[in-house]
XYZ file of N, CA and C in Angstrom:
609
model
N 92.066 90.967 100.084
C 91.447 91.620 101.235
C 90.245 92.459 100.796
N 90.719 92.831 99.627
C 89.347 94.277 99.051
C 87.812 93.555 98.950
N 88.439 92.446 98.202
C 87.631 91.213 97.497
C 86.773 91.177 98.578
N 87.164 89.953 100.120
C 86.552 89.858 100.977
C 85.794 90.524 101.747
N 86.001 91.959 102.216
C 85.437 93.059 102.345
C 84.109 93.334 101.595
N 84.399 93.244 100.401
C 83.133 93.376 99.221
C 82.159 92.285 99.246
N 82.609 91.062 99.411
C 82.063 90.142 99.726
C 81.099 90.006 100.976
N 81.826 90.796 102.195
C 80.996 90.930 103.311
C 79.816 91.896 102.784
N 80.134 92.806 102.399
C 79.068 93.998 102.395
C 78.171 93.096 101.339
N 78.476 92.199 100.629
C 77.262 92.288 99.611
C 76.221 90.979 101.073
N 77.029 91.148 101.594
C 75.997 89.836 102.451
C 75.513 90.572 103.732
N 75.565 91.910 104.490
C 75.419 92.336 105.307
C 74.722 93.169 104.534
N 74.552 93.666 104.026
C 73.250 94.619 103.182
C 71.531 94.264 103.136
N 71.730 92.630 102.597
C 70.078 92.144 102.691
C 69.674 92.400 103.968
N 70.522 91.512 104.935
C 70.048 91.490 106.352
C 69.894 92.163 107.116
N 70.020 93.813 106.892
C 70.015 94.746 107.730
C 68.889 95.449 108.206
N 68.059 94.782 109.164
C 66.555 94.805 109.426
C 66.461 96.237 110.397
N 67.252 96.081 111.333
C 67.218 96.622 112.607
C 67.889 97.931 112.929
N 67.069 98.805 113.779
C 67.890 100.260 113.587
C 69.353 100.466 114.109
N 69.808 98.977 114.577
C 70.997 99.027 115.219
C 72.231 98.753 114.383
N 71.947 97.885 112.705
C 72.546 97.631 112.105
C 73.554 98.424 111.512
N 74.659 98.431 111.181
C 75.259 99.177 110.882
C 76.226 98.467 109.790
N 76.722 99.692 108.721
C 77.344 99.206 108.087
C 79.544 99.002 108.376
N 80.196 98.383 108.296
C 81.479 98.330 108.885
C 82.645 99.574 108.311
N 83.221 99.883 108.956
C 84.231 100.338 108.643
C 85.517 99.606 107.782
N 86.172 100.447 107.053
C 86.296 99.652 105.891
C 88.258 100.440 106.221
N 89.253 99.737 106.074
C 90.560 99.810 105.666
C 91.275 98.875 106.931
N 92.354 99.016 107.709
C 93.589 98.695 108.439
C 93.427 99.451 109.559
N 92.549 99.485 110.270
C 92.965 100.245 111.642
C 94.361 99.888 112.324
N 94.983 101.528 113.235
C 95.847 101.335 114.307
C 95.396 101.764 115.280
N 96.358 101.008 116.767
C 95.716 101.433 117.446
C 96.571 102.598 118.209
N 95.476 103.155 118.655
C 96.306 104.496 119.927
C 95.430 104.796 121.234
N 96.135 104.998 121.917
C 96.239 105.257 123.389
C 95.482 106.373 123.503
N 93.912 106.192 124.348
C 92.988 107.186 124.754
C 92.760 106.664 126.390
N 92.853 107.694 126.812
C 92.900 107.809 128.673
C 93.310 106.401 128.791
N 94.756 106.294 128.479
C 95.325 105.030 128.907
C 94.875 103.872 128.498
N 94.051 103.814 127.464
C 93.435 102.509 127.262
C 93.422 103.001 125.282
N 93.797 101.558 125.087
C 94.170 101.788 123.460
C 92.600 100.956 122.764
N 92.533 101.728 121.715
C 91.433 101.662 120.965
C 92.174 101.892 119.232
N 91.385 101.305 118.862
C 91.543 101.353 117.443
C 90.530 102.458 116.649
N 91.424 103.140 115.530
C 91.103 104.059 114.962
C 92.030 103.615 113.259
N 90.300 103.847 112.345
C 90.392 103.333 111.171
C 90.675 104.929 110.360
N 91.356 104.605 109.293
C 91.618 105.771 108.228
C 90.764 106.412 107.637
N 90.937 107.612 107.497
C 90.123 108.445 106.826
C 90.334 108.734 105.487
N 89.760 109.369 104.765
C 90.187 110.413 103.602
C 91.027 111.499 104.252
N 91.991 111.646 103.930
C 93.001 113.131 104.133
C 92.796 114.218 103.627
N 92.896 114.985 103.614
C 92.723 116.279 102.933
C 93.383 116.598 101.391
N 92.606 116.981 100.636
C 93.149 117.145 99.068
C 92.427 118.359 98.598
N 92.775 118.598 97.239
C 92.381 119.841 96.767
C 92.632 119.450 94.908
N 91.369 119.872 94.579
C 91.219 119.652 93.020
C 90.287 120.119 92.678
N 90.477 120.188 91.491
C 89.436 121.408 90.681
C 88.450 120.618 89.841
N 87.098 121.338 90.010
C 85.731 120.528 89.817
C 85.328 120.882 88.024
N 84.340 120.657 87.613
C 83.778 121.416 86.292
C 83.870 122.410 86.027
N 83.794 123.163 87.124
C 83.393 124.605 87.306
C 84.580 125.546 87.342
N 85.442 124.908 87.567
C 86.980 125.919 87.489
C 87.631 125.704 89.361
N 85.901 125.757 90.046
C 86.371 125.849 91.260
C 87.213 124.641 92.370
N 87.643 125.267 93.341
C 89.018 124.123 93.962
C 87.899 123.674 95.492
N 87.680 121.860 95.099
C 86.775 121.370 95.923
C 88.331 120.854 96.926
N 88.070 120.809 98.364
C 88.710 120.370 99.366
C 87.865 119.227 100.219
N 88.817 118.122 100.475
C 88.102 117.526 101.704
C 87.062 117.905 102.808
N 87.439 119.301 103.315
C 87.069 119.470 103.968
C 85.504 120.109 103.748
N 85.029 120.344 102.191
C 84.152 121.022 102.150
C 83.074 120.078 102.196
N 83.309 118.654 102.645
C 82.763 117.652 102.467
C 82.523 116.984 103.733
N 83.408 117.400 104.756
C 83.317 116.972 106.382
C 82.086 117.026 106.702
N 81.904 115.954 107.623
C 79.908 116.346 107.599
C 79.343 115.912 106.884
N 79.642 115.325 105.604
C 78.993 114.932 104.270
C 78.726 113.529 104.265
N 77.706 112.894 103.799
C 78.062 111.167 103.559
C 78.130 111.831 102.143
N 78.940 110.849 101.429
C 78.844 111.141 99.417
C 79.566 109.658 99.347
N 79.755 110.039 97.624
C 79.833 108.564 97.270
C 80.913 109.179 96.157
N 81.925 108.477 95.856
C 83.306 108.776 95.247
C 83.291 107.456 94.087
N 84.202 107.593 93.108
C 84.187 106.669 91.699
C 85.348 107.404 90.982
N 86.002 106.542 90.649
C 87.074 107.345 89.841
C 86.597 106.961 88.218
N 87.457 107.400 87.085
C 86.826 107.533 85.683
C 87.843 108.385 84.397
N 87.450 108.102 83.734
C 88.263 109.201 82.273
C 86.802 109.069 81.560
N 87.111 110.551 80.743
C 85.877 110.709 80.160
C 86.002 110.070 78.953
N 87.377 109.842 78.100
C 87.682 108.425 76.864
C 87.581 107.514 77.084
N 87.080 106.700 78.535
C 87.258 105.590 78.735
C 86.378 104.748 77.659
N 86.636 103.482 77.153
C 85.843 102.953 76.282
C 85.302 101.539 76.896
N 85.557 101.529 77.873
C 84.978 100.001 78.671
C 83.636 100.465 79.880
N 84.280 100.370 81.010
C 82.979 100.565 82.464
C 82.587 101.712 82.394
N 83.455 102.811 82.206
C 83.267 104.048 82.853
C 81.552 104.893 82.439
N 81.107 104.440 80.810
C 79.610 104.550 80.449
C 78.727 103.861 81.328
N 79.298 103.069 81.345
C 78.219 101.869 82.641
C 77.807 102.198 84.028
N 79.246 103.032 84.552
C 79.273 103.211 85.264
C 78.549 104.874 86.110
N 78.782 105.450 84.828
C 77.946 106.905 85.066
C 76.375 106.519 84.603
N 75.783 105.719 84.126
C 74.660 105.543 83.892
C 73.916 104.986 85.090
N 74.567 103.992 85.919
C 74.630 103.526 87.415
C 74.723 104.455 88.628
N 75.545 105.761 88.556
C 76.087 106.869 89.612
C 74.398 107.675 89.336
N 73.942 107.865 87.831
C 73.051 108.844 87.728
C 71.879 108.430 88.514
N 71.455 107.305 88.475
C 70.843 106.310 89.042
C 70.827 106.759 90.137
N 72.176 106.527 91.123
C 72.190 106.986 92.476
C 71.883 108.473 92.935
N 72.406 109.325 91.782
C 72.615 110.833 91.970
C 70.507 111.359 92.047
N 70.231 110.645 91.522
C 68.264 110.739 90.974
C 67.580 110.066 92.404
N 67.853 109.026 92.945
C 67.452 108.683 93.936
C 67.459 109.227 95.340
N 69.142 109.791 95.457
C 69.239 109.949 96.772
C 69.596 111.918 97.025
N 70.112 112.241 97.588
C 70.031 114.061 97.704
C 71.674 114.341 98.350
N 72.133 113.226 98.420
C 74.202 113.262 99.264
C 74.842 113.673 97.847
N 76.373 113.862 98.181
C 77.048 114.869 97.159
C 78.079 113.331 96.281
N 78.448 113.626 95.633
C 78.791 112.658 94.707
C 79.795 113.141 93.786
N 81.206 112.562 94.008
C 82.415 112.990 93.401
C 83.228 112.034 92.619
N 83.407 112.391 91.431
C 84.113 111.891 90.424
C 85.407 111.942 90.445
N 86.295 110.774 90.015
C 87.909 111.737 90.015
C 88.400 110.763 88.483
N 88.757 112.177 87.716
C 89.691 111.285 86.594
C 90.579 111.059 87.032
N 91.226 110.126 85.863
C 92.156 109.360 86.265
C 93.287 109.611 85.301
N 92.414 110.640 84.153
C 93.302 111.304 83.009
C 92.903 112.646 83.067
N 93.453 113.478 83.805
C 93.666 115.282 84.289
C 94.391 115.247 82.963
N 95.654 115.301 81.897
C 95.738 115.394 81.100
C 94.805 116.185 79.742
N 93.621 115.405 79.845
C 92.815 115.156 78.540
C 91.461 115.670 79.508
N 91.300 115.536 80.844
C 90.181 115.993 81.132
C 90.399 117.207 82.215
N 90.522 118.235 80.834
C 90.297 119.169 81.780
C 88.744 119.998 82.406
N 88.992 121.147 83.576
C 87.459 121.330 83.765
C 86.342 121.995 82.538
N 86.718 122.197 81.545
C 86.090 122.436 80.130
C 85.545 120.804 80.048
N 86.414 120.525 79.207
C 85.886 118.711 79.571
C 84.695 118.078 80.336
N 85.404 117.954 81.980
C 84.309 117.894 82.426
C 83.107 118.187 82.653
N 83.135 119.411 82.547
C 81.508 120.315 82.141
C 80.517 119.692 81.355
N 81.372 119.506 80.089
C 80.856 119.194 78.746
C 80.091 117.654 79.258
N 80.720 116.608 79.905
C 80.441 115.346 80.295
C 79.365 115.654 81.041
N 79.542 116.553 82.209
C 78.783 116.617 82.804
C 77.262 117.030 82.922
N 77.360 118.218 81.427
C 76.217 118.828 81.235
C 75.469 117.220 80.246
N 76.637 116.521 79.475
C 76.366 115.730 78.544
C 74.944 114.230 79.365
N 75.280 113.990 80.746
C 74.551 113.091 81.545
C 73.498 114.303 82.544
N 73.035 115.324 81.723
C 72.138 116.338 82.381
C 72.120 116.468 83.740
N 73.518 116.783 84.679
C 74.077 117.211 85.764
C 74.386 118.527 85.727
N 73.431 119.768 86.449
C 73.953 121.031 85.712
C 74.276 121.276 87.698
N 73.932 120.741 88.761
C 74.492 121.541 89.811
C 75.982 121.103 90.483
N 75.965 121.035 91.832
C 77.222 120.741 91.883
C 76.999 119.775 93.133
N 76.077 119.316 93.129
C 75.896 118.068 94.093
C 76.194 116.888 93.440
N 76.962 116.952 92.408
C 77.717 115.630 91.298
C 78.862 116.494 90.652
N 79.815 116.147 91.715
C 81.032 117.425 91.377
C 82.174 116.195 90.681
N 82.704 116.587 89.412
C 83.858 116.244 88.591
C 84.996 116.633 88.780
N 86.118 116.205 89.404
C 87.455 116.940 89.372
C 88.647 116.368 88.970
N 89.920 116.877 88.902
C 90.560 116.397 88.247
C 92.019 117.350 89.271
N 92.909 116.809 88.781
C 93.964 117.352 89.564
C 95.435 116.575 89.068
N 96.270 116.798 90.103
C 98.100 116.077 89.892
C 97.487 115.128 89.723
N 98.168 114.412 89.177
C 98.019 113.117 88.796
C 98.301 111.902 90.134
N 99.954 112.197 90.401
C 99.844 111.476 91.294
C 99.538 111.186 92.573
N 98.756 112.721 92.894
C 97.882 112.782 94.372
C 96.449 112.267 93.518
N 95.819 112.031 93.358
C 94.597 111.383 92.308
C 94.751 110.151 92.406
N 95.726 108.966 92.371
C 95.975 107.932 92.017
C 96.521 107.324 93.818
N 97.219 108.135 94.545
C 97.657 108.059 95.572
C 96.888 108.163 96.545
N 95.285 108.897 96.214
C 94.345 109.281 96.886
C 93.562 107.956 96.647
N 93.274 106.876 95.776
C 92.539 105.541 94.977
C 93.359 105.157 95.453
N 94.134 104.634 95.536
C 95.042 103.274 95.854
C 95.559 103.282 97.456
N 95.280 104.491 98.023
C 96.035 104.358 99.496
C 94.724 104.443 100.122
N 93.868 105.188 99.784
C 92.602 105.929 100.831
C 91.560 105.386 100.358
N 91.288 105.092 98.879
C 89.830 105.231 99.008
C 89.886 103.418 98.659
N 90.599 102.923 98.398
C 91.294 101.685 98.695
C 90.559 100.665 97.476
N 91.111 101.478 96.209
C 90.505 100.637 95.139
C 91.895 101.249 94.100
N 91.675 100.524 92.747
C 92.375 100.389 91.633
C 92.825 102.038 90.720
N 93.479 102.846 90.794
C 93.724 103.783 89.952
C 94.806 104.125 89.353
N 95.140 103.564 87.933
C 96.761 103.623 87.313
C 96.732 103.627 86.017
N 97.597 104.332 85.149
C 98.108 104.563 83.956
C 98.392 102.940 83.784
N 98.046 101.972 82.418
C 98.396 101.049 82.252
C 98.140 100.878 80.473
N 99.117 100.712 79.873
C 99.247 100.584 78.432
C 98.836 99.572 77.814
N 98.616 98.650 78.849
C 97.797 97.521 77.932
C 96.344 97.561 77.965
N 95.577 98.412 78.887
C 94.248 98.383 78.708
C 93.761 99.208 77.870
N 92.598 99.187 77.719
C 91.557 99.845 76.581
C 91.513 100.950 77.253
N 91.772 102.514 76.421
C 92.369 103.629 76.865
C 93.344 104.277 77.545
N 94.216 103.202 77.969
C 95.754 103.585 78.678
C 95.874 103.380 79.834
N 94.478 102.859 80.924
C 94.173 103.117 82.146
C 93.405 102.087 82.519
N 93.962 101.635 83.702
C 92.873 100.631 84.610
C 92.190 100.493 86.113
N 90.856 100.857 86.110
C 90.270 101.675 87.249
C 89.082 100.506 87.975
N 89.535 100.650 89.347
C 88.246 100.051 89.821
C 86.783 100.084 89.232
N 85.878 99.248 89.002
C 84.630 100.053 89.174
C 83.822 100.290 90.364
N 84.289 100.418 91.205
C 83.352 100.386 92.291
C 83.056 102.052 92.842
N 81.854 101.908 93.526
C 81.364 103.256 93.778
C 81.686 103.192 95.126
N 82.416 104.130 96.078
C 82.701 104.267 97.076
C 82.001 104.869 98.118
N 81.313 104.709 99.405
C 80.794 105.489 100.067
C 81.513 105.630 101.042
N 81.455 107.304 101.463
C 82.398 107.317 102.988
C 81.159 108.234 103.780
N 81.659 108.033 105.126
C 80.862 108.914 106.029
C 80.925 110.240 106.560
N 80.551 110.937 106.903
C 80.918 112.344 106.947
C 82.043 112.556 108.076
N 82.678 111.544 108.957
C 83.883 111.370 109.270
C 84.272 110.811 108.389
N 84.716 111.041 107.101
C 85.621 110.366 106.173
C 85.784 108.714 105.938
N 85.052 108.235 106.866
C 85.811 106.731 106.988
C 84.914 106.380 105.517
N 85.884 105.313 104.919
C 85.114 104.366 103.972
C 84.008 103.362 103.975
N 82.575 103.522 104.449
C 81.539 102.408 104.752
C 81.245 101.459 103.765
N 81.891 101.389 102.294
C 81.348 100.292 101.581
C 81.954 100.723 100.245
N 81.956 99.374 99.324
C 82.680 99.316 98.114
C 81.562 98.485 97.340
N 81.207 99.264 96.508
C 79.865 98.638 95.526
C 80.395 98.537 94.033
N 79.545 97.568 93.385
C 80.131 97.132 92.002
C 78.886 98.297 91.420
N 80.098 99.280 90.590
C 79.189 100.307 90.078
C 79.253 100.008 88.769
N 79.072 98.667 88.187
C 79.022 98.282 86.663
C 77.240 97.331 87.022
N 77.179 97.249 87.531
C 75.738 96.491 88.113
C 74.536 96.990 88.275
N 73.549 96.398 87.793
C 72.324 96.701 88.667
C 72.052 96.869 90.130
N 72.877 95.552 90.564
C 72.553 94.625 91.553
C 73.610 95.940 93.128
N 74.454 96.560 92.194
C 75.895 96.752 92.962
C 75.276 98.673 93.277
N 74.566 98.957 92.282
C 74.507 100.149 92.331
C 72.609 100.169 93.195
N 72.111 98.969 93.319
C 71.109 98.890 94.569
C 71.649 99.291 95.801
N 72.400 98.400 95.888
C 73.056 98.212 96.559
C 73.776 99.179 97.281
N 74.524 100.326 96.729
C 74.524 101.670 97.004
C 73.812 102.628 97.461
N 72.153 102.783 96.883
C 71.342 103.609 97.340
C 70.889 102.858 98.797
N 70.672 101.372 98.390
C 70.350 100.891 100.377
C 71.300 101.124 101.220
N 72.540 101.420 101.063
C 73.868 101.526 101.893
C 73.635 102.515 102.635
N 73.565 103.685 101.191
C 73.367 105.235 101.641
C 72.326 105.856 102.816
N 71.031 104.684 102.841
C 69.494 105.281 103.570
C 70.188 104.453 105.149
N 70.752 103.265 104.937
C 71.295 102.738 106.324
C 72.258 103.565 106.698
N 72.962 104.395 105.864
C 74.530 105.538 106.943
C 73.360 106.452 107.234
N 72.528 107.304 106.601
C 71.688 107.866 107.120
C 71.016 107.829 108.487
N 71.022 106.612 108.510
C 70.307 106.401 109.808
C 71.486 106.768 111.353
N 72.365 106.001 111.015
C 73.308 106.152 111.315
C 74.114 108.038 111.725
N 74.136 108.457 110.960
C 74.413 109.884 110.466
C 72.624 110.855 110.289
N 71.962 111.005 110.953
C 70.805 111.912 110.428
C 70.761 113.071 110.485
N 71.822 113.824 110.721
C 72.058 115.092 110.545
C 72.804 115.735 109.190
């Protein structure tokens, strides 16, 4: 299902000429009953709480209103995760929306840690916020909500096996798109996403 989804967006992206275009909403809608007449309503991000570089405790909600773009990561990772912050910086340089990281090893990355990473890819504000938290609200938050890959796994290279994709949601929380953030092509692809929710969202 993720696959196909991804598949749509990489084909609804070129073609998006017109100020009417829009990008889709992305998970399992249900439906519920508004003035007697049922409509469908797609999932959001829920509310969470985790601690950034900085020591400080970022919430969902400080983000309501926000379009940003989400990626999960370990700072040992020895496969995508370089690829993948070299791709986010990319996005973070282009566009001016907030941009959140989530390890996937709170363990080993604590907010000392992250700092260090963070100052390390010359990110000194907090409009590219790093956090880290429980583990299994982190992983429960990737795999239920933001509707990609996040798990402790012993056979991969560093203990862990993580989507790469860069996530965008809208400042109603919903998920608008799943980009291959190991790519050139995927992390274009992202910054055009971002200027079309804009349009969409211009406040």
């Amino acid at each position: 299902m993720r696959k196909l989804l991804y598949v749509f967006l990489m084909g609804l992206l070129p073609s998006c000429q017109s100020e009417e275009a829009k990008l889709p909403l992305l998970g399992t809608p249900h439906e519920v009953e508004v003035n007697g007449k049922l409509t469908q309503v797609y999932p959001s991000i829920p509310d969470f709480s985790f601690v950034n570089q900085n020591g400080d405790t970022v919430r969902q909600r400080d983000l309501k209103g926000k379009i940003y773009v989400a990626d999960f990561f370990f700072t040992t990772c020895p496969t995508i995760c370089p690829i993948m912050k070299r791709n986010l910086l990319k996005v973070y340089k282009a566009t001016t929306i907030q941009l959140l990281s989530h390890t996937i090893d709170p363990d080993h990355d604590t907010p000392a840690i992250l700092k260090r990473y963070a100052h390390d890819l010359g990110v000194v504000d907090t409009r590219w916020q790093f956090v880290t938290g429980d583990r299994k609200k982190i992983y429960e938050l990737g795999e239920k909500h933001y509707l990609i890959t996040a798990q402790q796994d012993s056979t991969q290279p560093g203990g862990y096996i993580h989507s790469g994709h860069f996530i965008l949601v809208d400042p109603n929380g919903h998920v608008r798109g799943l980009f291959d953030g190991t790519s050139d092509e995927g992390t274009q692809q992202t910054i055009e996403a971002i200027a079309l929710l804009k349009k969409e969202f211009p406040n």
